[in-house]
């Protein structure tokens, strides 16, 4: 379903060019739960930004469900993110001063059609992550783990093809970590495709498959 | 539907960032309030000018004794219009009738122990038709009064108030420069003359009494009011009158006129030229101050964009297109300027009412509301578009990492 072939990414900073990704090739099947591991600063987030259509690769090809991402313009990329990608960020990224419900509904503002049952759907999703009694709480009134649960509900509101989670537990204590990973595992069991980025072996263990990012390339299985 | 959702996002955002909202609204408020006051002032002034011009009468031509460029009435001391002049003018084709006026300014008046001064005019009975103004109460000076050199008068409301207070002046005797006159009528109220003087501080007496008894000018008349059949002919008839008077007064080609002729058109021009400079200056302020409001808006919105990079990046990540971001920020700007504009009109109208209370002519109509509506929306669009574009063109990844 997801195919990356020879993906490269370089950043130009003045005269200095940093080659972060140097030919990433790997694929993810529908319904897989893949962990991408790698040490800090070696390009995991960059790879995720490319897979999430937040930036274009410098070279190589990236196709999702047969669509070559290179051929999409800015508006089409936005629409693609909206429909196909559910982001879960390390720093949660909820809108401050906005209720859990409205945060979950936010992607629907930019959806081509605003569904009639949007609110019920959001409430159902919040309930499924255990926040049925926090629906109208604002981020300031929620704990870190609850933040991330709202963010997961938000990632699911458009029923995306892929969940991209970039160190989703990086800012959480170990109890919340277990809860969040449990939720992701459950989503996997329900058939969601999940790509999880982490540098923690124990977290990667939740995934069905682990790949390693090293020196700008992906290595399967072994460390 | 999406439009409504984004507008909802915009309005939530204006409620969330209260300080910013208040600052922008204040800036726009000042601009729109200024504009409202100036519009009201200008309309008030225009209305007064129109009234003054209407008071002059579009079918009237005034002939004044004495040349020069001064405005206002000619007094009996300058009088040089002869009986032949008046007869010749009356015979011009297109002239319906004429009425002579003998004028002396600021004559001393006395009733009991009350003293004041007023313009005293000697008039004939057809003065009523010439000015479309008669006695509101009592009688007007009649032809018989003129034939008999009666010592009767009609007095204006301002003069009546000065001399009689709340008393009824009808039938009372007043002294005009120590000559006793009986008050037979109160003149209809009229307001201001084209020159801006009070048309109600006035005493009318019979023309003959004025000429022979009070002002000692039996030969010449100081002013003549000419009523014509067709207002469109005013300029042409004024030219004919000028020709007749130059010939009758035997003026050589090199000599200046020893009379002045004014038509409604000239009066309007004269009034407008004196009120223009103030208007221009006020309008300059009125135009600049909303623009200043717009610049404040742009600055604060630019600050908001850099403060809210993270939010913008997040919205982009969740699927917002550039145009959605532009629309959101532009809508925020317009909501702020529009609400600022509404408050601005409110404050402007209050100030206008205050100014009216202080006695300045102010007209409050629907126009300031319409202008404020349009201008405040325009300012929001004009000055909001740059910050909105800047927000939309942020790199989503960089913005999100802020
Ligand atoms: N916009 C950019 N301009 C220049 N260099 C960049 C840019 N973004 C990332 N980099 C560089 O690319 C490299 C990889 O960054 P990236 O954020 O992808 O790493 P990471 O694996 O996610 O690290 P971490 O585990 O700390 O999150 C880093 O050296 C970083 O400095
Ligand atoms: Mg990272």
XYZ file of C-alpha atoms and ligand atoms in Angstrom:
657
model
C 0.000 0.000 0.000
C 2.839 2.378 0.851
C 5.935 2.270 -1.324
C 9.107 4.314 -0.839
C 11.786 3.896 -3.475
C 15.198 5.555 -3.203
C 13.802 8.478 -1.250
C 16.438 11.129 -0.635
C 16.158 14.368 1.299
C 18.750 17.096 1.643
C 18.522 20.374 3.467
C 20.352 23.395 2.197
C 21.494 25.713 4.926
C 23.397 28.500 3.308
C 26.306 26.772 1.611
C 26.139 23.673 3.762
C 24.079 20.797 2.422
C 22.920 18.094 4.807
C 21.921 14.820 3.230
C 19.507 13.354 5.753
C 17.898 10.582 3.741
C 20.158 8.858 1.230
C 17.942 6.380 -0.558
C 15.182 5.041 1.656
C 13.451 2.049 0.159
C 10.757 0.092 1.960
C 7.081 -0.690 1.807
C 4.236 -1.107 4.247
C 1.287 -3.388 3.651
C -2.260 -2.508 4.522
C -3.023 -3.294 8.145
C 0.631 -3.498 9.183
C 1.979 -2.011 12.414
C 5.535 -0.937 11.643
C 8.010 0.669 14.013
C 10.790 2.811 12.570
C 13.705 2.950 14.968
C 16.789 5.073 14.892
C 18.896 7.222 17.098
C 18.234 10.873 17.572
C 18.879 13.200 14.704
C 19.176 10.604 11.970
C 16.122 11.633 10.038
C 13.127 9.817 11.496
C 10.952 12.895 11.686
C 12.086 13.962 8.245
C 10.991 10.610 6.881
C 7.681 10.904 8.651
C 7.124 14.390 7.256
C 7.662 13.004 3.777
C 5.359 10.057 4.404
C 2.789 12.463 5.867
C 3.014 14.677 2.772
C 4.158 17.609 4.887
C 7.214 17.972 2.668
C 8.319 16.615 -0.669
C 11.336 14.338 -1.003
C 14.376 15.598 -2.875
C 14.479 12.437 -4.964
C 13.008 8.966 -5.322
C 9.378 8.030 -5.453
C 6.681 7.691 -2.837
C 3.356 6.141 -3.696
C 0.334 5.579 -1.494
C -2.420 3.332 -2.778
C -0.982 3.766 -6.237
C -0.879 7.598 -6.104
C 2.527 9.116 -6.854
C 2.826 11.884 -4.281
C 5.272 13.861 -6.452
C 2.471 14.606 -8.893
C 0.302 16.356 -6.294
C 0.220 20.140 -5.962
C -0.053 21.995 -2.661
C -3.862 21.858 -2.512
C -3.905 18.172 -3.406
C -1.285 17.451 -0.753
C -3.476 19.210 1.824
C -6.460 17.177 0.751
C -4.365 14.034 0.864
C -3.244 14.748 4.426
C -6.793 15.482 5.384
C -8.234 12.267 3.965
C -5.464 9.698 4.194
C -3.168 10.610 7.082
C -3.775 10.680 10.800
C -0.920 12.383 12.652
C -0.031 11.677 16.256
C 2.740 13.996 17.410
C 5.175 13.735 20.276
C 4.045 17.146 21.533
C 0.298 16.372 21.085
C -0.378 19.639 19.211
C -3.881 20.354 20.454
C -5.367 23.815 19.955
C -5.211 25.617 23.281
C -8.437 26.960 24.715
C -10.426 24.619 22.512
C -12.439 21.711 23.895
C -11.426 18.082 23.332
C -14.485 17.702 21.115
C -13.603 20.680 18.913
C -10.008 19.523 18.671
C -11.193 16.154 17.426
C -13.533 17.857 14.947
C -10.812 20.172 13.581
C -9.790 18.013 10.564
C -13.436 17.933 9.456
C -13.375 21.733 9.042
C -11.097 21.121 6.065
C -12.777 17.938 4.811
C -14.544 18.145 1.451
C -17.827 17.235 3.140
C -18.770 17.965 6.715
C -20.622 14.826 7.830
C -23.984 15.231 9.513
C -22.997 12.872 12.293
C -19.645 14.593 12.935
C -20.303 15.335 16.595
C -21.548 11.819 17.366
C -18.556 10.398 15.565
C -16.157 12.554 17.558
C -17.888 11.641 20.798
C -17.693 7.955 19.908
C -13.969 8.294 19.183
C -13.341 10.145 22.436
C -15.232 7.389 24.240
C -13.145 4.736 22.503
C -9.984 6.319 23.944
C -11.614 6.489 27.364
C -12.469 10.205 27.447
C -16.261 10.054 27.372
C -16.413 12.174 30.541
C -13.848 14.752 29.310
C -15.487 15.748 26.041
C -15.797 19.437 26.891
C -12.500 19.756 28.760
C -9.897 22.075 27.333
C -6.273 20.978 26.917
C -5.264 22.957 30.018
C -7.580 20.752 32.067
C -6.229 17.454 30.712
C -3.143 15.383 31.590
C -0.404 14.519 29.079
C -1.792 11.050 28.471
C -5.259 12.510 27.965
C -3.823 15.048 25.520
C -2.430 12.258 23.445
C -5.680 10.334 23.594
C -7.514 13.374 22.235
C -4.871 13.600 19.517
C -5.427 9.961 18.576
C -9.168 10.518 18.372
C -8.456 13.540 16.147
C -6.191 11.399 13.922
C -9.054 8.942 13.470
C -11.904 11.347 12.741
C -11.452 11.209 8.956
C -10.946 7.431 9.014
C -7.483 7.761 7.437
C -5.591 5.028 5.606
C -2.433 5.549 7.659
C -1.735 6.576 11.234
C 1.660 8.273 11.532
C 2.850 8.470 15.121
C 6.157 10.265 15.752
C 7.359 9.299 19.219
C 3.802 9.533 20.575
C 4.917 8.536 24.046
C 8.065 10.654 24.168
C 6.502 13.140 26.565
C 4.544 10.678 28.691
C 5.082 8.826 31.966
C 5.191 5.047 31.877
C 1.533 4.530 32.851
C 0.260 6.835 30.115
C 2.751 5.241 27.746
C 1.174 1.856 28.292
C -2.320 3.258 27.791
C -1.404 4.971 24.531
C 0.437 1.954 23.174
C -2.534 -0.183 24.168
C -4.821 2.067 22.148
C -2.523 1.902 19.122
C -2.379 -1.869 19.415
C -6.137 -2.050 19.515
C -6.333 0.111 16.397
C -3.920 -2.275 14.724
C -6.159 -5.184 15.685
C -9.079 -3.320 14.115
C -7.101 -3.272 10.865
C -5.525 0.205 10.839
C -2.173 0.729 9.164
C 0.154 2.259 11.742
C 3.646 3.628 11.351
C 5.296 4.344 14.662
C 8.526 6.226 15.100
C 10.547 5.656 18.223
C 14.053 5.227 19.523
C 12.916 2.965 22.329
C 13.265 -0.804 21.884
C 10.454 -1.517 24.339
C 7.994 0.622 22.426
C 9.027 -0.815 19.099
C 8.173 -4.205 20.577
C 4.468 -3.330 20.363
C 4.739 -3.252 16.573
C 4.520 -6.306 14.380
C 7.581 -5.297 12.419
C 10.558 -3.074 13.122
C 12.793 -1.328 10.625
C 15.906 0.682 11.380
C 16.916 4.018 9.960
C 20.649 4.404 9.903
C 22.930 6.590 7.779
C 19.962 7.731 5.761
C 18.822 4.257 4.796
C 16.325 1.690 6.035
C 17.422 -1.732 7.247
C 14.897 -4.488 7.867
C 14.815 -6.704 10.965
C 18.287 -6.834 12.496
C 19.794 -3.899 14.324
C -20.614 24.637 4.692
C -16.823 24.698 4.849
C -16.978 28.480 4.627
C -19.253 28.609 7.656
C -16.951 26.242 9.568
C -13.925 28.417 8.853
C -15.817 31.578 9.781
C -16.657 29.843 13.051
C -12.936 29.129 13.555
C -12.185 32.795 12.893
C -14.747 34.090 15.346
C -13.589 31.652 18.028
C -10.100 32.933 17.484
C -11.117 36.580 17.923
C -12.732 35.637 21.231
C -9.648 33.712 22.314
C -7.145 36.511 21.681
C -8.930 39.222 23.610
C -6.163 41.807 23.952
C -5.451 41.722 20.247
C -9.166 42.020 19.498
C -9.568 45.007 21.803
C -6.519 46.813 20.369
C -7.594 46.393 16.767
C -11.185 47.303 17.478
C -10.030 50.410 19.326
C -7.883 51.506 16.394
C -10.722 50.980 13.936
C -13.195 52.572 16.334
C -11.215 55.815 16.408
C -10.992 55.881 12.624
C -14.648 55.147 11.994
C -15.821 57.477 14.769
C -13.816 60.309 13.176
C -15.300 59.501 9.810
C -18.811 59.421 11.260
C -18.403 62.784 12.953
C -17.011 64.375 9.795
C -19.775 62.943 7.635
C -22.369 64.227 10.106
C -20.707 67.636 10.299
C -20.462 67.922 6.535
C -24.043 66.857 6.060
C -25.148 69.284 8.743
C -23.244 72.113 7.091
C -24.595 71.201 3.660
C -28.116 71.106 4.970
C -27.680 74.542 6.472
C -26.223 75.848 3.224
C -29.129 74.412 1.261
C -31.518 76.063 3.679
C -29.728 79.398 3.325
C -29.840 79.144 -0.444
C -33.501 78.206 -0.257
C -34.025 81.248 1.979
C -32.577 83.430 -0.759
C -35.065 82.029 -3.267
C -34.247 80.527 -6.657
C -36.591 82.906 -8.507
C -35.096 86.009 -6.885
C -32.500 88.559 -7.948
C -31.277 91.085 -5.399
C -30.120 94.489 -6.572
C -27.978 96.358 -4.011
C -26.945 99.989 -4.039
C -23.229 100.685 -4.014
C -20.555 98.642 -5.720
C -17.697 96.648 -4.302
C -17.332 93.033 -3.422
C -18.964 92.997 0.000
C -21.807 90.640 0.723
C -24.841 91.446 2.794
C -27.387 94.240 2.572
C -26.841 97.785 1.361
C -27.880 100.433 3.841
C -29.861 103.555 3.326
C -26.647 105.608 3.433
C -25.512 103.908 0.205
C -28.903 104.110 -1.501
C -28.632 105.094 -5.176
C -31.463 103.256 -6.959
C -33.854 105.773 -8.501
C -37.567 105.468 -9.210
C -36.697 105.262 -12.912
C -34.227 102.407 -12.229
C -36.953 100.476 -10.474
C -39.560 101.159 -13.152
C -37.136 100.085 -15.911
C -36.297 96.867 -14.104
C -39.958 96.103 -13.539
C -40.532 96.425 -17.305
C -37.913 93.797 -18.250
C -39.540 90.771 -19.896
C -39.600 87.821 -17.490
C -39.778 89.975 -14.353
C -42.936 89.227 -12.403
C -42.665 91.992 -9.854
C -40.230 93.951 -7.738
C -40.275 95.124 -4.185
C -38.115 97.923 -2.794
C -36.386 97.705 0.558
C -34.957 100.534 2.613
C -32.438 99.197 5.120
C -30.701 100.508 8.174
C -28.609 98.083 10.238
C -28.456 97.809 14.010
C -30.953 100.512 14.863
C -31.493 101.143 18.584
C -34.803 99.803 19.902
C -36.492 100.355 23.209
C -39.518 98.947 24.947
C -40.057 99.896 28.569
C -36.614 99.489 30.037
C -35.518 96.869 27.505
C -32.978 97.951 24.879
C -31.709 96.106 21.861
C -30.704 96.639 18.246
C -32.050 95.133 15.023
C -32.075 95.641 11.301
C -34.942 97.854 10.328
C -36.341 97.504 6.838
C -38.873 99.634 5.072
C -41.006 97.399 2.872
C -44.170 97.342 0.782
C -47.010 94.836 1.077
C -45.708 92.615 -1.727
C -42.559 91.927 0.321
C -44.614 88.987 1.590
C -44.837 87.422 -1.866
C -41.246 88.271 -2.724
C -39.899 86.474 0.370
C -42.751 84.003 0.800
C -42.880 85.157 4.341
C -45.601 87.030 6.202
C -46.938 87.590 9.664
C -47.253 84.445 11.749
C -49.526 86.347 14.099
C -51.274 89.683 13.650
C -51.215 91.620 10.368
C -48.605 92.469 7.773
C -47.849 95.993 6.588
C -50.523 96.958 4.052
C -50.661 99.301 1.047
C -52.746 101.646 3.184
C -50.003 101.728 5.828
C -47.603 102.800 3.076
C -49.925 105.472 1.740
C -50.543 106.900 5.187
C -46.929 106.722 6.362
C -48.220 104.747 9.335
C -45.965 104.111 12.289
C -46.619 100.368 12.516
C -44.221 97.426 12.465
C -43.901 93.651 12.129
C -41.155 92.225 14.286
C -38.999 89.106 14.009
C -39.093 86.449 16.704
C -35.536 87.118 17.930
C -36.259 90.820 18.359
C -39.591 90.068 19.993
C -37.876 87.858 22.533
C -35.238 90.514 23.256
C -37.770 93.240 23.878
C -40.791 91.432 25.265
C -39.544 88.169 26.702
C -42.585 85.964 27.077
C -45.028 88.864 26.808
C -47.360 89.275 23.855
C -45.928 92.154 21.747
C -49.043 92.674 19.615
C -50.513 96.129 20.097
C -47.558 97.378 22.145
C -45.580 100.476 21.144
C -41.809 100.370 20.758
C -39.301 103.120 20.077
C -37.115 102.868 16.983
C -34.498 105.596 17.339
C -36.951 107.472 19.556
C -39.841 107.256 17.073
C -42.791 105.293 18.377
C -44.126 102.342 16.331
C -47.039 100.043 17.090
C -46.421 96.309 16.764
C -49.099 94.884 14.434
C -47.593 91.477 13.631
C -44.969 88.856 14.389
C -42.954 87.622 11.394
C -42.703 83.976 10.462
C -39.452 82.413 11.570
C -36.844 82.119 8.835
C -33.396 81.287 10.266
C -30.274 82.541 8.587
C -29.658 84.767 5.600
C -27.270 83.659 2.858
C -24.585 85.728 4.560
C -25.237 83.886 7.804
C -27.000 86.639 9.730
C -30.137 86.101 11.777
C -33.194 86.709 9.613
C -35.332 86.841 12.722
C -33.618 89.813 14.350
C -35.560 92.176 12.156
C -38.194 94.897 12.183
C -40.312 95.724 9.170
C -41.982 99.111 8.802
C -43.780 100.707 5.830
C -41.380 101.692 3.026
C -42.696 105.248 2.897
C -42.407 105.716 6.655
C -38.819 104.471 6.554
C -37.817 106.684 3.624
C -39.438 109.908 4.731
C -39.760 109.726 8.499
C -37.157 107.438 9.980
C -34.227 107.241 7.551
C -34.547 110.546 5.720
C -33.971 109.186 2.211
C -36.993 110.183 0.123
C -35.293 109.907 -3.297
C -33.254 106.736 -3.443
C -33.857 103.109 -2.530
C -31.117 100.956 -0.974
C -32.201 97.531 -2.245
C -34.587 96.016 -4.736
C -35.777 92.439 -4.774
C -36.743 91.248 -8.252
C -38.916 88.164 -8.677
C -38.695 86.494 -12.064
C -41.022 84.034 -13.759
C -38.431 81.447 -14.731
C -35.411 80.722 -12.452
C -33.450 79.498 -15.494
C -33.436 83.093 -16.809
C -31.842 84.516 -13.659
C -28.403 85.060 -15.130
C -29.704 86.627 -18.318
C -32.073 88.996 -16.506
C -29.286 89.928 -14.077
C -27.254 90.961 -17.134
C -30.101 93.081 -18.468
C -30.512 94.794 -15.094
C -26.800 95.528 -15.018
C -27.011 97.126 -18.484
C -29.981 99.277 -17.508
C -28.361 100.479 -14.282
C -25.024 101.299 -15.966
C -26.873 103.322 -18.571
C -29.181 105.062 -16.086
C -26.258 105.863 -13.791
C -24.230 107.042 -16.826
C -21.226 104.892 -16.027
C -18.363 105.082 -18.501
C -16.955 101.791 -19.766
C -13.915 102.195 -17.512
C -15.946 102.832 -14.382
C -16.856 100.089 -11.921
C -20.473 99.221 -11.157
C -22.040 101.349 -8.419
C -24.442 98.498 -7.622
C -24.322 94.766 -6.928
C -26.608 92.104 -8.358
C -26.883 88.667 -6.791
C -28.700 85.575 -7.989
C -29.300 82.288 -6.163
C -26.504 80.745 -8.197
C -23.964 83.349 -7.060
C -25.131 83.112 -3.493
C -24.650 79.343 -3.555
C -21.170 79.788 -4.993
C -20.267 82.374 -2.387
C -21.437 80.196 0.486
C -19.692 77.119 -0.824
C -16.388 78.891 -1.334
C -16.338 80.070 2.268
C -17.105 76.622 3.676
C -14.770 74.597 1.459
C -11.406 74.984 3.240
C -12.646 73.634 6.546
C -14.348 70.741 4.788
C -11.189 69.697 2.965
C -9.121 69.646 6.143
C -11.723 67.650 8.026
C -12.033 65.179 5.197
C -8.289 64.690 5.173
C -8.428 63.667 8.827
C -11.476 61.542 8.179
C -9.723 59.632 5.424
C -6.375 59.281 7.167
C -7.599 58.053 10.516
C -9.294 54.863 9.240
C -6.125 54.207 7.245
C -4.111 54.518 10.435
C -6.529 52.014 11.955
C -5.814 49.734 9.007
C -2.079 49.967 9.539
C -2.507 49.126 13.216
C -4.617 46.140 12.153
C -1.947 44.966 9.737
C 0.787 45.204 12.345
C -1.137 43.374 15.007
C -2.238 40.689 12.568
C 1.355 40.208 11.432
C 2.346 39.749 15.052
C -0.540 37.329 15.487
C 0.629 35.319 12.500
C 4.129 34.894 13.890
C 2.740 34.095 17.341
C 0.376 31.530 15.894
C 2.757 29.775 13.519
C 2.303 26.571 15.445
C -1.460 26.713 15.067
C -1.118 27.446 11.357
C 1.275 24.509 10.918
C -1.111 22.242 12.767
C -4.068 23.275 10.635
C -1.983 22.667 7.525
C -1.000 19.205 8.832
C -4.648 18.388 9.420
C -5.514 19.284 5.849
C -6.060 23.053 5.609
C -5.235 24.387 2.156
C -3.494 27.720 1.714
C -6.774 29.328 0.719
C -8.400 28.074 3.922
C -5.692 29.767 5.987
C -6.034 32.979 3.953
C -9.780 32.874 4.376
C -9.520 32.275 8.116
C -7.162 35.177 8.761
C -8.943 37.517 6.380
C -12.220 36.704 8.087
C -10.625 37.421 11.456
C -9.485 40.818 10.177
C -12.904 41.658 8.796
C -14.703 40.513 11.947
C -12.412 42.782 13.972
C -12.687 45.814 11.699
C -16.407 45.368 11.224
C -17.137 45.160 14.933
C -14.702 48.032 15.521
C -16.619 49.922 12.856
C -19.939 49.317 14.576
C -18.564 50.597 17.878
C -16.987 53.462 15.937
C -20.304 54.575 14.459
C -21.836 54.363 17.919
C -19.146 56.547 19.451
C -19.188 58.844 16.411
C -22.929 59.394 16.688
C -22.572 60.109 20.403
C -19.875 62.698 19.677
C -22.004 64.152 16.883
C -24.946 64.474 19.287
C -22.632 66.198 21.756
C -21.473 68.643 19.089
C -25.071 69.325 18.138
C -25.772 69.948 21.798
C -23.030 72.590 21.667
C -24.926 74.292 18.864
C -23.072 73.193 15.726
C -25.187 72.079 12.802
C -25.047 68.285 12.650
C -27.124 65.996 10.528
C -27.317 62.344 11.555
C -28.643 60.097 8.825
C -28.190 56.581 7.512
C -25.141 57.505 5.437
C -22.515 57.316 8.209
C -23.736 53.814 9.002
C -23.457 52.717 5.397
C -20.072 54.375 4.988
C -18.732 52.849 8.203
C -20.013 49.430 7.131
C -18.308 49.599 3.768
C -15.096 51.297 4.907
C -14.500 48.995 7.869
C -14.983 45.879 5.739
C -12.716 47.350 3.065
C -10.022 48.108 5.628
C -10.240 44.579 6.986
C -9.815 43.161 3.493
C -7.174 45.623 2.329
C -4.921 45.509 5.369
C -5.726 41.916 6.326
C -4.732 40.352 3.051
C -0.974 40.669 3.529
C -0.856 39.015 6.986
C -3.267 36.321 5.758
C -1.084 35.550 2.753
C 1.960 35.474 4.957
C 0.234 32.940 7.204
C -0.769 30.750 4.265
C 2.697 30.772 2.730
C 4.441 29.528 5.868
C 6.180 26.202 5.411
C 3.918 23.717 7.256
C 6.772 21.767 8.842
C 8.671 24.817 10.031
C 5.476 26.409 11.310
C 4.530 23.291 13.236
C 7.967 23.128 14.851
C 7.610 26.618 16.325
N 14.579 22.264 7.911
C 15.800 21.745 8.135
N 16.898 22.398 7.714
C 18.109 21.886 7.924
N 18.353 20.735 8.565
C 17.307 20.044 9.023
C 15.967 20.519 8.833
N 15.126 19.608 9.388
C 15.909 18.621 9.914
N 17.203 18.889 9.683
C 18.321 18.042 10.068
O 18.075 16.748 9.621
C 18.498 15.811 10.586
C 17.390 14.861 10.944
O 16.413 15.522 11.642
P 15.099 14.790 12.168
O 14.267 15.737 12.917
O 14.470 14.112 11.014
O 15.735 13.735 13.133
P 15.025 12.722 14.126
O 15.543 11.381 13.787
O 13.576 12.899 14.087
O 15.577 13.177 15.514
P 14.897 13.076 16.950
O 14.990 11.650 17.376
O 15.703 13.981 17.793
O 13.481 13.525 16.800
C 19.034 16.581 11.770
O 20.420 16.627 11.697
C 18.458 17.939 11.572
O 19.360 18.924 12.047
Mg 12.073 13.475 15.472
